[in-house]
PDB file of C-alpha atoms and ligand atoms in Angstrom:
ATOM      1  CA  UNK A   1     148.567  76.499 104.233  1.00 41.00           C
ATOM      2  CA  UNK A   2     146.780  73.673 104.671  1.00 43.00           C
ATOM      3  CA  UNK A   3     145.318  71.566 102.974  1.00 45.00           C
ATOM      4  CA  UNK A   4     141.895  71.484 104.546  1.00 50.00           C
ATOM      5  CA  UNK A   5     141.894  75.070 104.331  1.00 54.00           C
ATOM      6  CA  UNK A   6     143.699  74.997 100.322  1.00 57.00           C
ATOM      7  CA  UNK A   7     140.437  72.790  99.262  1.00 62.00           C
ATOM      8  CA  UNK A   8     138.170  74.894 101.491  1.00 71.00           C
ATOM      9  CA  UNK A   9     139.213  78.009  99.730  1.00 79.00           C
ATOM     10  CA  UNK A  10     138.871  76.280  96.400  1.00 90.00           C
ATOM     11  CA  UNK A  11     134.949  75.854  97.345  1.00 90.00           C
ATOM     12  CA  UNK A  12     133.717  79.521  97.793  1.00 93.00           C
ATOM     13  CA  UNK A  13     135.831  80.360  95.143  1.00 94.00           C
ATOM     14  CA  UNK A  14     134.188  77.367  93.151  1.00 93.00           C
ATOM     15  CA  UNK A  15     130.378  78.212  94.624  1.00 92.00           C
ATOM     16  CA  UNK A  16     131.280  81.913  93.975  1.00 95.00           C
ATOM     17  CA  UNK A  17     132.384  81.716  89.589  1.00 94.00           C
ATOM     18  CA  UNK A  18     128.654  79.316  89.702  1.00 93.00           C
ATOM     19  CA  UNK A  19     126.208  82.524  91.137  1.00 95.00           C
ATOM     20  CA  UNK A  20     128.550  84.234  88.999  1.00 95.00           C
ATOM     21  CA  UNK A  21     127.601  81.949  86.378  1.00 93.00           C
ATOM     22  CA  UNK A  22     123.855  81.826  87.626  1.00 94.00           C
ATOM     23  CA  UNK A  23     122.916  85.771  87.673  1.00 95.00           C
ATOM     24  CA  UNK A  24     124.471  86.559  83.957  1.00 95.00           C
ATOM     25  CA  UNK A  25     122.966  83.772  82.327  1.00 92.00           C
ATOM     26  CA  UNK A  26     119.094  84.941  85.272  1.00 94.00           C
ATOM     27  CA  UNK A  27     119.930  88.408  83.478  1.00 95.00           C
ATOM     28  CA  UNK A  28     120.172  87.718  80.357  1.00 94.00           C
ATOM     29  CA  UNK A  29     117.100  86.195  80.717  1.00 92.00           C
ATOM     30  CA  UNK A  30     115.336  88.605  82.516  1.00 94.00           C
ATOM     31  CA  UNK A  31     116.968  91.822  82.607  1.00 96.00           C
ATOM     32  CA  UNK A  32     113.973  93.472  84.954  1.00 96.00           C
ATOM     33  CA  UNK A  33     115.738  92.437  87.801  1.00 97.00           C
ATOM     34  CA  UNK A  34     119.323  94.148  86.952  1.00 97.00           C
ATOM     35  CA  UNK A  35     119.675  96.479  89.981  1.00 95.00           C
ATOM     36  CA  UNK A  36     118.676  94.025  92.376  1.00 94.00           C
ATOM     37  CA  UNK A  37     120.252  91.254  91.504  1.00 97.00           C
ATOM     38  CA  UNK A  38     123.763  93.812  91.914  1.00 95.00           C
ATOM     39  CA  UNK A  39     122.550  94.630  95.072  1.00 95.00           C
ATOM     40  CA  UNK A  40     122.402  91.141  96.867  1.00 96.00           C
ATOM     41  CA  UNK A  41     124.996  88.934  94.753  1.00 97.00           C
ATOM     42  CA  UNK A  42     126.934  91.479  96.943  1.00 97.00           C
ATOM     43  CA  UNK A  43     124.389  89.170 100.465  1.00 97.00           C
ATOM     44  CA  UNK A  44     125.223  85.697  99.090  1.00 97.00           C
ATOM     45  CA  UNK A  45     128.654  86.487  97.936  1.00 97.00           C
ATOM     46  CA  UNK A  46     128.649  87.323 102.081  1.00 97.00           C
ATOM     47  CA  UNK A  47     127.342  84.563 102.674  1.00 96.00           C
ATOM     48  CA  UNK A  48     129.933  82.330 100.740  1.00 95.00           C
ATOM     49  CA  UNK A  49     133.284  83.849 102.044  1.00 96.00           C
ATOM     50  CA  UNK A  50     131.841  83.227 105.298  1.00 96.00           C
ATOM     51  CA  UNK A  51     130.711  80.467 105.729  1.00 93.00           C
ATOM     52  CA  UNK A  52     134.156  78.907 107.443  1.00 93.00           C
ATOM     53  CA  UNK A  53     133.290  81.327 109.663  1.00 96.00           C
ATOM     54  CA  UNK A  54     130.768  79.810 111.112  1.00 97.00           C
ATOM     55  CA  UNK A  55     130.178  78.461 113.922  1.00 98.00           C
ATOM     56  CA  UNK A  56     127.563  75.823 114.323  1.00 97.00           C
ATOM     57  CA  UNK A  57     128.367  72.157 115.195  1.00 97.00           C
ATOM     58  CA  UNK A  58     124.761  69.763 115.122  1.00 97.00           C
ATOM     59  CA  UNK A  59     124.256  67.052 117.253  1.00 98.00           C
ATOM     60  CA  UNK A  60     125.043  64.077 115.549  1.00 97.00           C
ATOM     61  CA  UNK A  61     122.658  62.294 113.340  1.00 95.00           C
ATOM     62  CA  UNK A  62     123.516  59.091 111.984  1.00 92.00           C
ATOM     63  CA  UNK A  63     122.120  56.791 109.343  1.00 90.00           C
ATOM     64  CA  UNK A  64     119.622  55.013 110.997  1.00 91.00           C
ATOM     65  CA  UNK A  65     118.127  58.032 113.266  1.00 93.00           C
ATOM     66  CA  UNK A  66     117.835  59.845 110.339  1.00 92.00           C
ATOM     67  CA  UNK A  67     116.070  56.937 109.098  1.00 90.00           C
ATOM     68  CA  UNK A  68     113.985  56.616 111.784  1.00 91.00           C
ATOM     69  CA  UNK A  69     113.485  59.724 112.472  1.00 92.00           C
ATOM     70  CA  UNK A  70     112.009  60.622 109.021  1.00 91.00           C
ATOM     71  CA  UNK A  71     110.384  57.515 108.806  1.00 89.00           C
ATOM     72  CA  UNK A  72     108.133  58.739 111.430  1.00 91.00           C
ATOM     73  CA  UNK A  73     107.189  61.725 109.606  1.00 91.00           C
ATOM     74  CA  UNK A  74     109.083  64.270 111.519  1.00 94.00           C
ATOM     75  CA  UNK A  75     111.383  66.904 110.417  1.00 95.00           C
ATOM     76  CA  UNK A  76     114.663  66.636 112.320  1.00 96.00           C
ATOM     77  CA  UNK A  77     114.624  69.625 114.114  1.00 97.00           C
ATOM     78  CA  UNK A  78     111.706  67.975 116.170  1.00 96.00           C
ATOM     79  CA  UNK A  79     114.521  65.775 117.598  1.00 97.00           C
ATOM     80  CA  UNK A  80     118.381  67.104 117.127  1.00 98.00           C
ATOM     81  CA  UNK A  81     119.385  70.362 118.354  1.00 98.00           C
ATOM     82  CA  UNK A  82     120.633  72.381 115.613  1.00 98.00           C
ATOM     83  CA  UNK A  83     123.188  73.576 117.778  1.00 98.00           C
ATOM     84  CA  UNK A  84     124.194  77.249 116.041  1.00 98.00           C
ATOM     85  CA  UNK A  85     126.121  79.340 118.286  1.00 98.00           C
ATOM     86  CA  UNK A  86     125.418  82.698 118.094  1.00 98.00           C
ATOM     87  CA  UNK A  87     128.039  84.411 118.711  1.00 98.00           C
ATOM     88  CA  UNK A  88     128.634  83.297 115.183  1.00 98.00           C
ATOM     89  CA  UNK A  89     124.369  85.284 114.107  1.00 98.00           C
ATOM     90  CA  UNK A  90     125.946  88.422 115.595  1.00 98.00           C
ATOM     91  CA  UNK A  91     128.619  88.574 114.619  1.00 98.00           C
ATOM     92  CA  UNK A  92     127.437  87.669 110.877  1.00 98.00           C
ATOM     93  CA  UNK A  93     123.962  90.224 111.347  1.00 98.00           C
ATOM     94  CA  UNK A  94     127.409  92.812 111.828  1.00 98.00           C
ATOM     95  CA  UNK A  95     128.480  91.774 108.921  1.00 98.00           C
ATOM     96  CA  UNK A  96     125.244  92.160 107.367  1.00 98.00           C
ATOM     97  CA  UNK A  97     124.309  95.094 108.247  1.00 98.00           C
ATOM     98  CA  UNK A  98     127.427  97.533 107.260  1.00 97.00           C
ATOM     99  CA  UNK A  99     126.690  95.473 103.934  1.00 97.00           C
ATOM    100  CA  UNK A 100     122.877  96.319 104.252  1.00 97.00           C
ATOM    101  CA  UNK A 101     123.833  99.789 104.591  1.00 96.00           C
ATOM    102  CA  UNK A 102     125.053 100.366 101.815  1.00 94.00           C
ATOM    103  CA  UNK A 103     121.843 100.091 100.221  1.00 91.00           C
ATOM    104  CA  UNK A 104     119.046 102.567  98.732  1.00 92.00           C
ATOM    105  CA  UNK A 105     117.697 105.133 100.693  1.00 94.00           C
ATOM    106  CA  UNK A 106     115.419 102.562 102.141  1.00 95.00           C
ATOM    107  CA  UNK A 107     117.297  99.998 104.013  1.00 95.00           C
ATOM    108  CA  UNK A 108     119.904 102.945 104.989  1.00 96.00           C
ATOM    109  CA  UNK A 109     117.332 104.119 107.599  1.00 97.00           C
ATOM    110  CA  UNK A 110     115.684 100.919 108.224  1.00 97.00           C
ATOM    111  CA  UNK A 111     120.340  99.670 108.963  1.00 98.00           C
ATOM    112  CA  UNK A 112     120.125 102.858 111.584  1.00 97.00           C
ATOM    113  CA  UNK A 113     117.039 102.001 113.315  1.00 97.00           C
ATOM    114  CA  UNK A 114     118.472  98.437 114.387  1.00 98.00           C
ATOM    115  CA  UNK A 115     121.649 100.683 115.634  1.00 97.00           C
ATOM    116  CA  UNK A 116     119.455 103.117 117.579  1.00 97.00           C
ATOM    117  CA  UNK A 117     117.192  99.910 118.674  1.00 97.00           C
ATOM    118  CA  UNK A 118     120.130  97.711 119.825  1.00 97.00           C
ATOM    119  CA  UNK A 119     122.066 100.906 121.192  1.00 97.00           C
ATOM    120  CA  UNK A 120     118.475 101.570 123.724  1.00 96.00           C
ATOM    121  CA  UNK A 121     118.489  97.657 124.838  1.00 94.00           C
ATOM    122  CA  UNK A 122     115.400  97.893 123.387  1.00 91.00           C
ATOM    123  CA  UNK A 123     116.369  94.640 120.584  1.00 96.00           C
ATOM    124  CA  UNK A 124     118.737  92.141 121.080  1.00 96.00           C
ATOM    125  CA  UNK A 125     119.363  90.727 118.267  1.00 97.00           C
ATOM    126  CA  UNK A 126     121.489  87.221 119.554  1.00 96.00           C
ATOM    127  CA  UNK A 127     118.182  86.062 121.303  1.00 95.00           C
ATOM    128  CA  UNK A 128     116.308  86.369 118.554  1.00 97.00           C
ATOM    129  CA  UNK A 129     118.197  85.830 115.502  1.00 98.00           C
ATOM    130  CA  UNK A 130     119.092  81.924 117.436  1.00 97.00           C
ATOM    131  CA  UNK A 131     114.898  82.476 118.222  1.00 97.00           C
ATOM    132  CA  UNK A 132     114.468  82.068 114.069  1.00 96.00           C
ATOM    133  CA  UNK A 133     112.399  79.162 113.214  1.00 95.00           C
ATOM    134  CA  UNK A 134     110.445  78.157 109.834  1.00 92.00           C
ATOM    135  CA  UNK A 135     107.152  79.799 110.656  1.00 84.00           C
ATOM    136  CA  UNK A 136     107.895  81.572 113.739  1.00 89.00           C
ATOM    137  CA  UNK A 137     106.211  84.398 111.440  1.00 87.00           C
ATOM    138  CA  UNK A 138     105.540  86.431 114.817  1.00 92.00           C
ATOM    139  CA  UNK A 139     109.187  86.861 116.057  1.00 95.00           C
ATOM    140  CA  UNK A 140     110.123  88.689 112.894  1.00 95.00           C
ATOM    141  CA  UNK A 141     106.372  90.892 112.550  1.00 95.00           C
ATOM    142  CA  UNK A 142     107.160  92.219 116.543  1.00 96.00           C
ATOM    143  CA  UNK A 143     111.021  92.841 116.766  1.00 97.00           C
ATOM    144  CA  UNK A 144     109.573  95.195 112.885  1.00 96.00           C
ATOM    145  CA  UNK A 145     106.897  97.202 114.995  1.00 96.00           C
ATOM    146  CA  UNK A 146     108.657  97.615 118.279  1.00 95.00           C
ATOM    147  CA  UNK A 147     111.907  98.840 115.757  1.00 97.00           C
ATOM    148  CA  UNK A 148     109.219 100.646 113.442  1.00 96.00           C
ATOM    149  CA  UNK A 149     110.816  99.168 110.731  1.00 97.00           C
ATOM    150  CA  UNK A 150     109.232  97.731 107.231  1.00 95.00           C
ATOM    151  CA  UNK A 151     109.005  93.895 108.164  1.00 94.00           C
ATOM    152  CA  UNK A 152     109.569  91.848 104.997  1.00 92.00           C
ATOM    153  CA  UNK A 153     112.557  94.226 104.900  1.00 94.00           C
ATOM    154  CA  UNK A 154     113.839  92.994 108.300  1.00 96.00           C
ATOM    155  CA  UNK A 155     112.626  89.605 107.077  1.00 94.00           C
ATOM    156  CA  UNK A 156     115.852  89.169 104.521  1.00 94.00           C
ATOM    157  CA  UNK A 157     117.875  91.020 106.815  1.00 96.00           C
ATOM    158  CA  UNK A 158     117.959  88.363 109.204  1.00 97.00           C
ATOM    159  CA  UNK A 159     117.004  85.537 106.325  1.00 95.00           C
ATOM    160  CA  UNK A 160     120.891  86.762 105.000  1.00 96.00           C
ATOM    161  CA  UNK A 161     121.847  85.897 108.784  1.00 98.00           C
ATOM    162  CA  UNK A 162     120.204  82.855 109.329  1.00 97.00           C
ATOM    163  CA  UNK A 163     120.412  80.461 105.925  1.00 96.00           C
ATOM    164  CA  UNK A 164     124.050  79.864 105.636  1.00 96.00           C
ATOM    165  CA  UNK A 165     123.544  78.852 109.256  1.00 98.00           C
ATOM    166  CA  UNK A 166     121.170  76.340 108.528  1.00 97.00           C
ATOM    167  CA  UNK A 167     123.030  75.310 105.497  1.00 95.00           C
ATOM    168  CA  UNK A 168     125.346  73.827 107.756  1.00 95.00           C
ATOM    169  CA  UNK A 169     123.269  71.802 109.765  1.00 96.00           C
ATOM    170  CA  UNK A 170     121.661  70.596 106.360  1.00 95.00           C
ATOM    171  CA  UNK A 171     124.570  69.552 104.928  1.00 93.00           C
ATOM    172  CA  UNK A 172     125.622  68.005 108.711  1.00 94.00           C
ATOM    173  CA  UNK A 173     121.714  66.082 108.791  1.00 94.00           C
ATOM    174  CA  UNK A 174     121.010  65.927 105.290  1.00 90.00           C
ATOM    175  CA  UNK A 175     124.297  64.903 102.843  1.00 83.00           C
ATOM    176  CA  UNK A 176     122.282  63.285 100.275  1.00 73.00           C
ATOM    177  CA  UNK A 177     118.696  64.886  98.904  1.00 60.00           C
ATOM    178  CA  UNK A 178     117.727  60.886  97.463  1.00 54.00           C
ATOM    179  CA  UNK A 179     115.674  60.281 100.791  1.00 67.00           C
ATOM    180  CA  UNK A 180     112.708  57.611 100.026  1.00 67.00           C
ATOM    181  CA  UNK A 181     111.726  57.431 102.876  1.00 69.00           C
ATOM    182  CA  UNK A 182     109.876  60.724 103.124  1.00 84.00           C
ATOM    183  CA  UNK A 183     107.393  61.686 100.142  1.00 79.00           C
ATOM    184  CA  UNK A 184     106.409  65.735 102.535  1.00 88.00           C
ATOM    185  CA  UNK A 185     105.775  68.747 100.901  1.00 89.00           C
ATOM    186  CA  UNK A 186     107.638  69.707 104.117  1.00 92.00           C
ATOM    187  CA  UNK A 187     110.791  70.444 105.253  1.00 94.00           C
ATOM    188  CA  UNK A 188     112.985  66.888 106.322  1.00 95.00           C
ATOM    189  CA  UNK A 189     115.332  69.401 108.262  1.00 96.00           C
ATOM    190  CA  UNK A 190     113.892  71.720 109.677  1.00 96.00           C
ATOM    191  CA  UNK A 191     109.848  71.394 108.656  1.00 95.00           C
ATOM    192  CA  UNK A 192     109.361  74.670 107.010  1.00 94.00           C
ATOM    193  CA  UNK A 193     106.955  74.866 103.251  1.00 93.00           C
ATOM    194  CA  UNK A 194     109.199  75.084 100.700  1.00 93.00           C
ATOM    195  CA  UNK A 195     109.711  77.507  98.366  1.00 93.00           C
ATOM    196  CA  UNK A 196     110.414  76.820  95.204  1.00 94.00           C
ATOM    197  CA  UNK A 197     110.407  73.266  92.791  1.00 94.00           C
ATOM    198  CA  UNK A 198     113.093  72.261  90.523  1.00 93.00           C
ATOM    199  CA  UNK A 199     112.387  69.708  87.591  1.00 91.00           C
ATOM    200  CA  UNK A 200     115.823  68.414  86.723  1.00 86.00           C
ATOM    201  CA  UNK A 201     116.141  66.271  83.641  1.00 77.00           C
ATOM    202  CA  UNK A 202     118.687  63.551  84.395  1.00 67.00           C
ATOM    203  CA  UNK A 203     120.767  61.842  82.092  1.00 62.00           C
ATOM    204  CA  UNK A 204     119.130  58.192  81.281  1.00 54.00           C
ATOM    205  CA  UNK A 205     121.470  54.923  82.504  1.00 50.00           C
ATOM    206  CA  UNK A 206     124.308  53.149  81.192  1.00 52.00           C
ATOM    207  CA  UNK A 207     121.237  50.524  80.346  1.00 58.00           C
ATOM    208  CA  UNK A 208     119.836  53.360  77.822  1.00 59.00           C
ATOM    209  CA  UNK A 209     116.976  53.961  79.965  1.00 63.00           C
ATOM    210  CA  UNK A 210     114.660  57.201  78.684  1.00 66.00           C
ATOM    211  CA  UNK A 211     115.672  59.766  81.196  1.00 68.00           C
ATOM    212  CA  UNK A 212     113.346  59.880  84.427  1.00 71.00           C
ATOM    213  CA  UNK A 213     112.082  63.283  85.320  1.00 79.00           C
ATOM    214  CA  UNK A 214     112.848  63.939  89.124  1.00 84.00           C
ATOM    215  CA  UNK A 215     110.973  66.129  91.331  1.00 88.00           C
ATOM    216  CA  UNK A 216     112.704  68.590  94.288  1.00 90.00           C
ATOM    217  CA  UNK A 217     111.009  70.967  97.630  1.00 92.00           C
ATOM    218  CA  UNK A 218     113.996  73.838  97.643  1.00 94.00           C
ATOM    219  CA  UNK A 219     113.968  75.086 101.696  1.00 94.00           C
ATOM    220  CA  UNK A 220     113.762  78.904 102.187  1.00 93.00           C
ATOM    221  CA  UNK A 221     115.406  78.790 104.903  1.00 95.00           C
ATOM    222  CA  UNK A 222     118.343  75.661 105.527  1.00 95.00           C
ATOM    223  CA  UNK A 223     118.492  75.558 102.170  1.00 93.00           C
ATOM    224  CA  UNK A 224     117.523  72.176 102.117  1.00 93.00           C
ATOM    225  CA  UNK A 225     116.774  70.132  99.057  1.00 91.00           C
ATOM    226  CA  UNK A 226     113.865  66.987  98.767  1.00 91.00           C
ATOM    227  CA  UNK A 227     113.282  64.780  96.385  1.00 88.00           C
ATOM    228  CA  UNK A 228     108.625  64.639  96.284  1.00 87.00           C
ATOM    229  CA  UNK A 229     106.972  62.648  94.185  1.00 81.00           C
ATOM    230  CA  UNK A 230     105.041  64.305  90.750  1.00 76.00           C
ATOM    231  CA  UNK A 231     101.598  65.610  90.775  1.00 77.00           C
ATOM    232  CA  UNK A 232     100.860  66.044  94.752  1.00 83.00           C
ATOM    233  CA  UNK A 233      99.021  69.307  95.259  1.00 88.00           C
ATOM    234  CA  UNK A 234     102.324  70.406  98.137  1.00 86.00           C
ATOM    235  CA  UNK A 235      99.236  71.667 100.487  1.00 88.00           C
ATOM    236  CA  UNK A 236      96.072  69.588 100.588  1.00 88.00           C
ATOM    237  CA  UNK A 237      97.387  65.923  99.140  1.00 85.00           C
ATOM    238  CA  UNK A 238      95.064  66.311  96.314  1.00 88.00           C
ATOM    239  CA  UNK A 239      96.441  63.714  93.352  1.00 87.00           C
ATOM    240  CA  UNK A 240      92.884  63.612  91.409  1.00 85.00           C
ATOM    241  CA  UNK A 241      93.487  63.929  88.154  1.00 81.00           C
ATOM    242  CA  UNK A 242      92.475  68.063  86.609  1.00 84.00           C
ATOM    243  CA  UNK A 243      93.307  69.294  90.421  1.00 86.00           C
ATOM    244  CA  UNK A 244      97.046  69.886  89.100  1.00 87.00           C
ATOM    245  CA  UNK A 245      96.927  72.799  86.905  1.00 89.00           C
ATOM    246  CA  UNK A 246      99.763  75.224  85.739  1.00 88.00           C
ATOM    247  CA  UNK A 247     100.899  78.698  84.392  1.00 90.00           C
ATOM    248  CA  UNK A 248     104.014  80.665  82.696  1.00 86.00           C
ATOM    249  CA  UNK A 249     104.150  82.306  79.256  1.00 86.00           C
ATOM    250  CA  UNK A 250     105.870  81.620  75.800  1.00 88.00           C
ATOM    251  CA  UNK A 251     108.987  83.731  76.774  1.00 88.00           C
ATOM    252  CA  UNK A 252     109.550  81.526  80.089  1.00 89.00           C
ATOM    253  CA  UNK A 253     109.725  78.262  79.165  1.00 88.00           C
ATOM    254  CA  UNK A 254     112.094  77.211  81.741  1.00 90.00           C
ATOM    255  CA  UNK A 255     109.877  78.882  84.751  1.00 94.00           C
ATOM    256  CA  UNK A 256     105.726  78.210  85.442  1.00 93.00           C
ATOM    257  CA  UNK A 257     102.925  77.957  88.784  1.00 94.00           C
ATOM    258  CA  UNK A 258     102.336  75.102  89.748  1.00 93.00           C
ATOM    259  CA  UNK A 259      98.737  75.251  91.113  1.00 93.00           C
ATOM    260  CA  UNK A 260      95.644  73.148  92.911  1.00 92.00           C
ATOM    261  CA  UNK A 261      93.113  74.146  91.174  1.00 92.00           C
ATOM    262  CA  UNK A 262      91.245  72.371  94.346  1.00 92.00           C
ATOM    263  CA  UNK A 263      92.361  74.692  97.457  1.00 92.00           C
ATOM    264  CA  UNK A 264      94.517  76.863  95.268  1.00 94.00           C
ATOM    265  CA  UNK A 265      97.427  76.975  96.531  1.00 94.00           C
ATOM    266  CA  UNK A 266     100.622  77.314  94.332  1.00 94.00           C
ATOM    267  CA  UNK A 267     104.376  76.830  94.165  1.00 94.00           C
ATOM    268  CA  UNK A 268     107.096  77.844  92.016  1.00 95.00           C
ATOM    269  CA  UNK A 269     108.833  75.670  90.061  1.00 94.00           C
ATOM    270  CA  UNK A 270     111.905  76.056  87.236  1.00 94.00           C
ATOM    271  CA  UNK A 271     112.994  73.343  85.225  1.00 92.00           C
ATOM    272  CA  UNK A 272     116.592  72.896  85.243  1.00 88.00           C
ATOM    273  CA  UNK A 273     117.637  71.160  82.207  1.00 80.00           C
ATOM    274  CA  UNK A 274     121.297  73.009  81.397  1.00 70.00           C
ATOM    275  CA  UNK A 275     122.489  74.584  84.910  1.00 76.00           C
ATOM    276  CA  UNK A 276     124.164  72.236  86.282  1.00 72.00           C
ATOM    277  CA  UNK A 277     125.645  73.644  89.694  1.00 72.00           C
ATOM    278  CA  UNK A 278     123.910  73.121  91.936  1.00 75.00           C
ATOM    279  CA  UNK A 279     120.710  76.142  92.759  1.00 86.00           C
ATOM    280  CA  UNK A 280     121.378  79.294  94.855  1.00 90.00           C
ATOM    281  CA  UNK A 281     117.741  78.311  96.514  1.00 91.00           C
ATOM    282  CA  UNK A 282     117.937  83.661  97.725  1.00 92.00           C
ATOM    283  CA  UNK A 283     118.971  83.566  94.000  1.00 95.00           C
ATOM    284  CA  UNK A 284     115.892  82.282  92.552  1.00 95.00           C
ATOM    285  CA  UNK A 285     113.623  83.568  94.844  1.00 94.00           C
ATOM    286  CA  UNK A 286     114.721  86.900  94.092  1.00 94.00           C
ATOM    287  CA  UNK A 287     114.430  87.070  90.596  1.00 96.00           C
ATOM    288  CA  UNK A 288     111.282  84.830  90.306  1.00 96.00           C
ATOM    289  CA  UNK A 289     109.314  87.591  92.909  1.00 94.00           C
ATOM    290  CA  UNK A 290     107.048  88.422  89.059  1.00 95.00           C
ATOM    291  CA  UNK A 291     106.245  84.846  89.501  1.00 96.00           C
ATOM    292  CA  UNK A 292     104.204  85.288  92.820  1.00 94.00           C
ATOM    293  CA  UNK A 293     102.557  88.920  90.867  1.00 95.00           C
ATOM    294  CA  UNK A 294     100.949  87.040  88.969  1.00 94.00           C
ATOM    295  CA  UNK A 295      99.313  84.279  91.163  1.00 95.00           C
ATOM    296  CA  UNK A 296      97.789  87.017  93.191  1.00 94.00           C
ATOM    297  CA  UNK A 297      96.556  88.864  90.509  1.00 95.00           C
ATOM    298  CA  UNK A 298      95.226  84.682  90.083  1.00 94.00           C
ATOM    299  CA  UNK A 299      93.933  84.749  93.399  1.00 95.00           C
ATOM    300  CA  UNK A 300      96.467  81.819  94.232  1.00 95.00           C
ATOM    301  CA  UNK A 301      97.766  81.349  97.761  1.00 93.00           C
ATOM    302  CA  UNK A 302     101.671  80.715  98.187  1.00 90.00           C
ATOM    303  CA  UNK A 303     102.691  78.220 100.873  1.00 87.00           C
ATOM    304  CA  UNK A 304     103.065  80.138 103.422  1.00 75.00           C
ATOM    305  CA  UNK A 305      99.531  80.867 104.673  1.00 60.00           C
ATOM    306  CA  UNK A 306      98.298  77.038 105.395  1.00 52.00           C
ATOM    307  CA  UNK A 307      99.520  74.470 108.288  1.00 41.00           C
TER     308      UNK A 307
HETATM  309 ZN1   ZN B   1     114.305  74.238 106.124  1.00 96.96          ZN
HETATM  310 ZN1   ZN B   2      95.337  72.320  96.922  1.00 96.96          ZN
END
């Protein structure tokens, strides 16, 4: 085995282990998600295991180009070609259909309907997957109607396939998440809205500085993570004193909903003290769904409805 193959295997093992550990940690705190997590861990594992098979050749973006593009307020995808291969999407699609087809009855029936539509030539998944972009929700809605299955289910299946491809684009274009020239709340890679905020307290420097909390945003479409200024509304940009509010329950001190009194948009916030591995955004979003339900009860709006 070549050196690079064995080291990439090592990385896969490491990532699978980190995923398993984090899932265990979450289930200890939120056991109600057990069934869901058990199923989706198979999906997430497949995404990690398939990483070396995916074909993605993003256009080269050097440091100067990155700085120039982001400095003009443009996400990199508006200027550069992500170079995602259609056949690669189709291969993972075929694999993910198998995984979903082994799920519950609703998933099995949905996969059957998708396959019938594909065989009849009514639905072309490769082109459709290639066209997926943040904000192009109509692509999923139209296909869902055409095939006759639930839109959110089809979105989940599509994301399972596209996310690992886009993660490779993001890793290539945005190797470090500490981008000082990007202070916006849309994703610097793909331009999509963030799905989750992370509050991370890093240890102070060697000169005995106090630990400084950093606020990151996570993109559910491409998996990018980037730094944003604190106390600013991600939707209306309000920095007015008293606009930023939050809800949390004493049982889950690490989780909260941050919302803006002015525009009523909210974002889920996870405090990651004590979590060492980089977050798997899919797992975190899945296991914080009760916060979305809570936000809905309080008439708050998710960020996707903005823009
Ligand atoms: Zn993104
Ligand atoms: Zn606002």
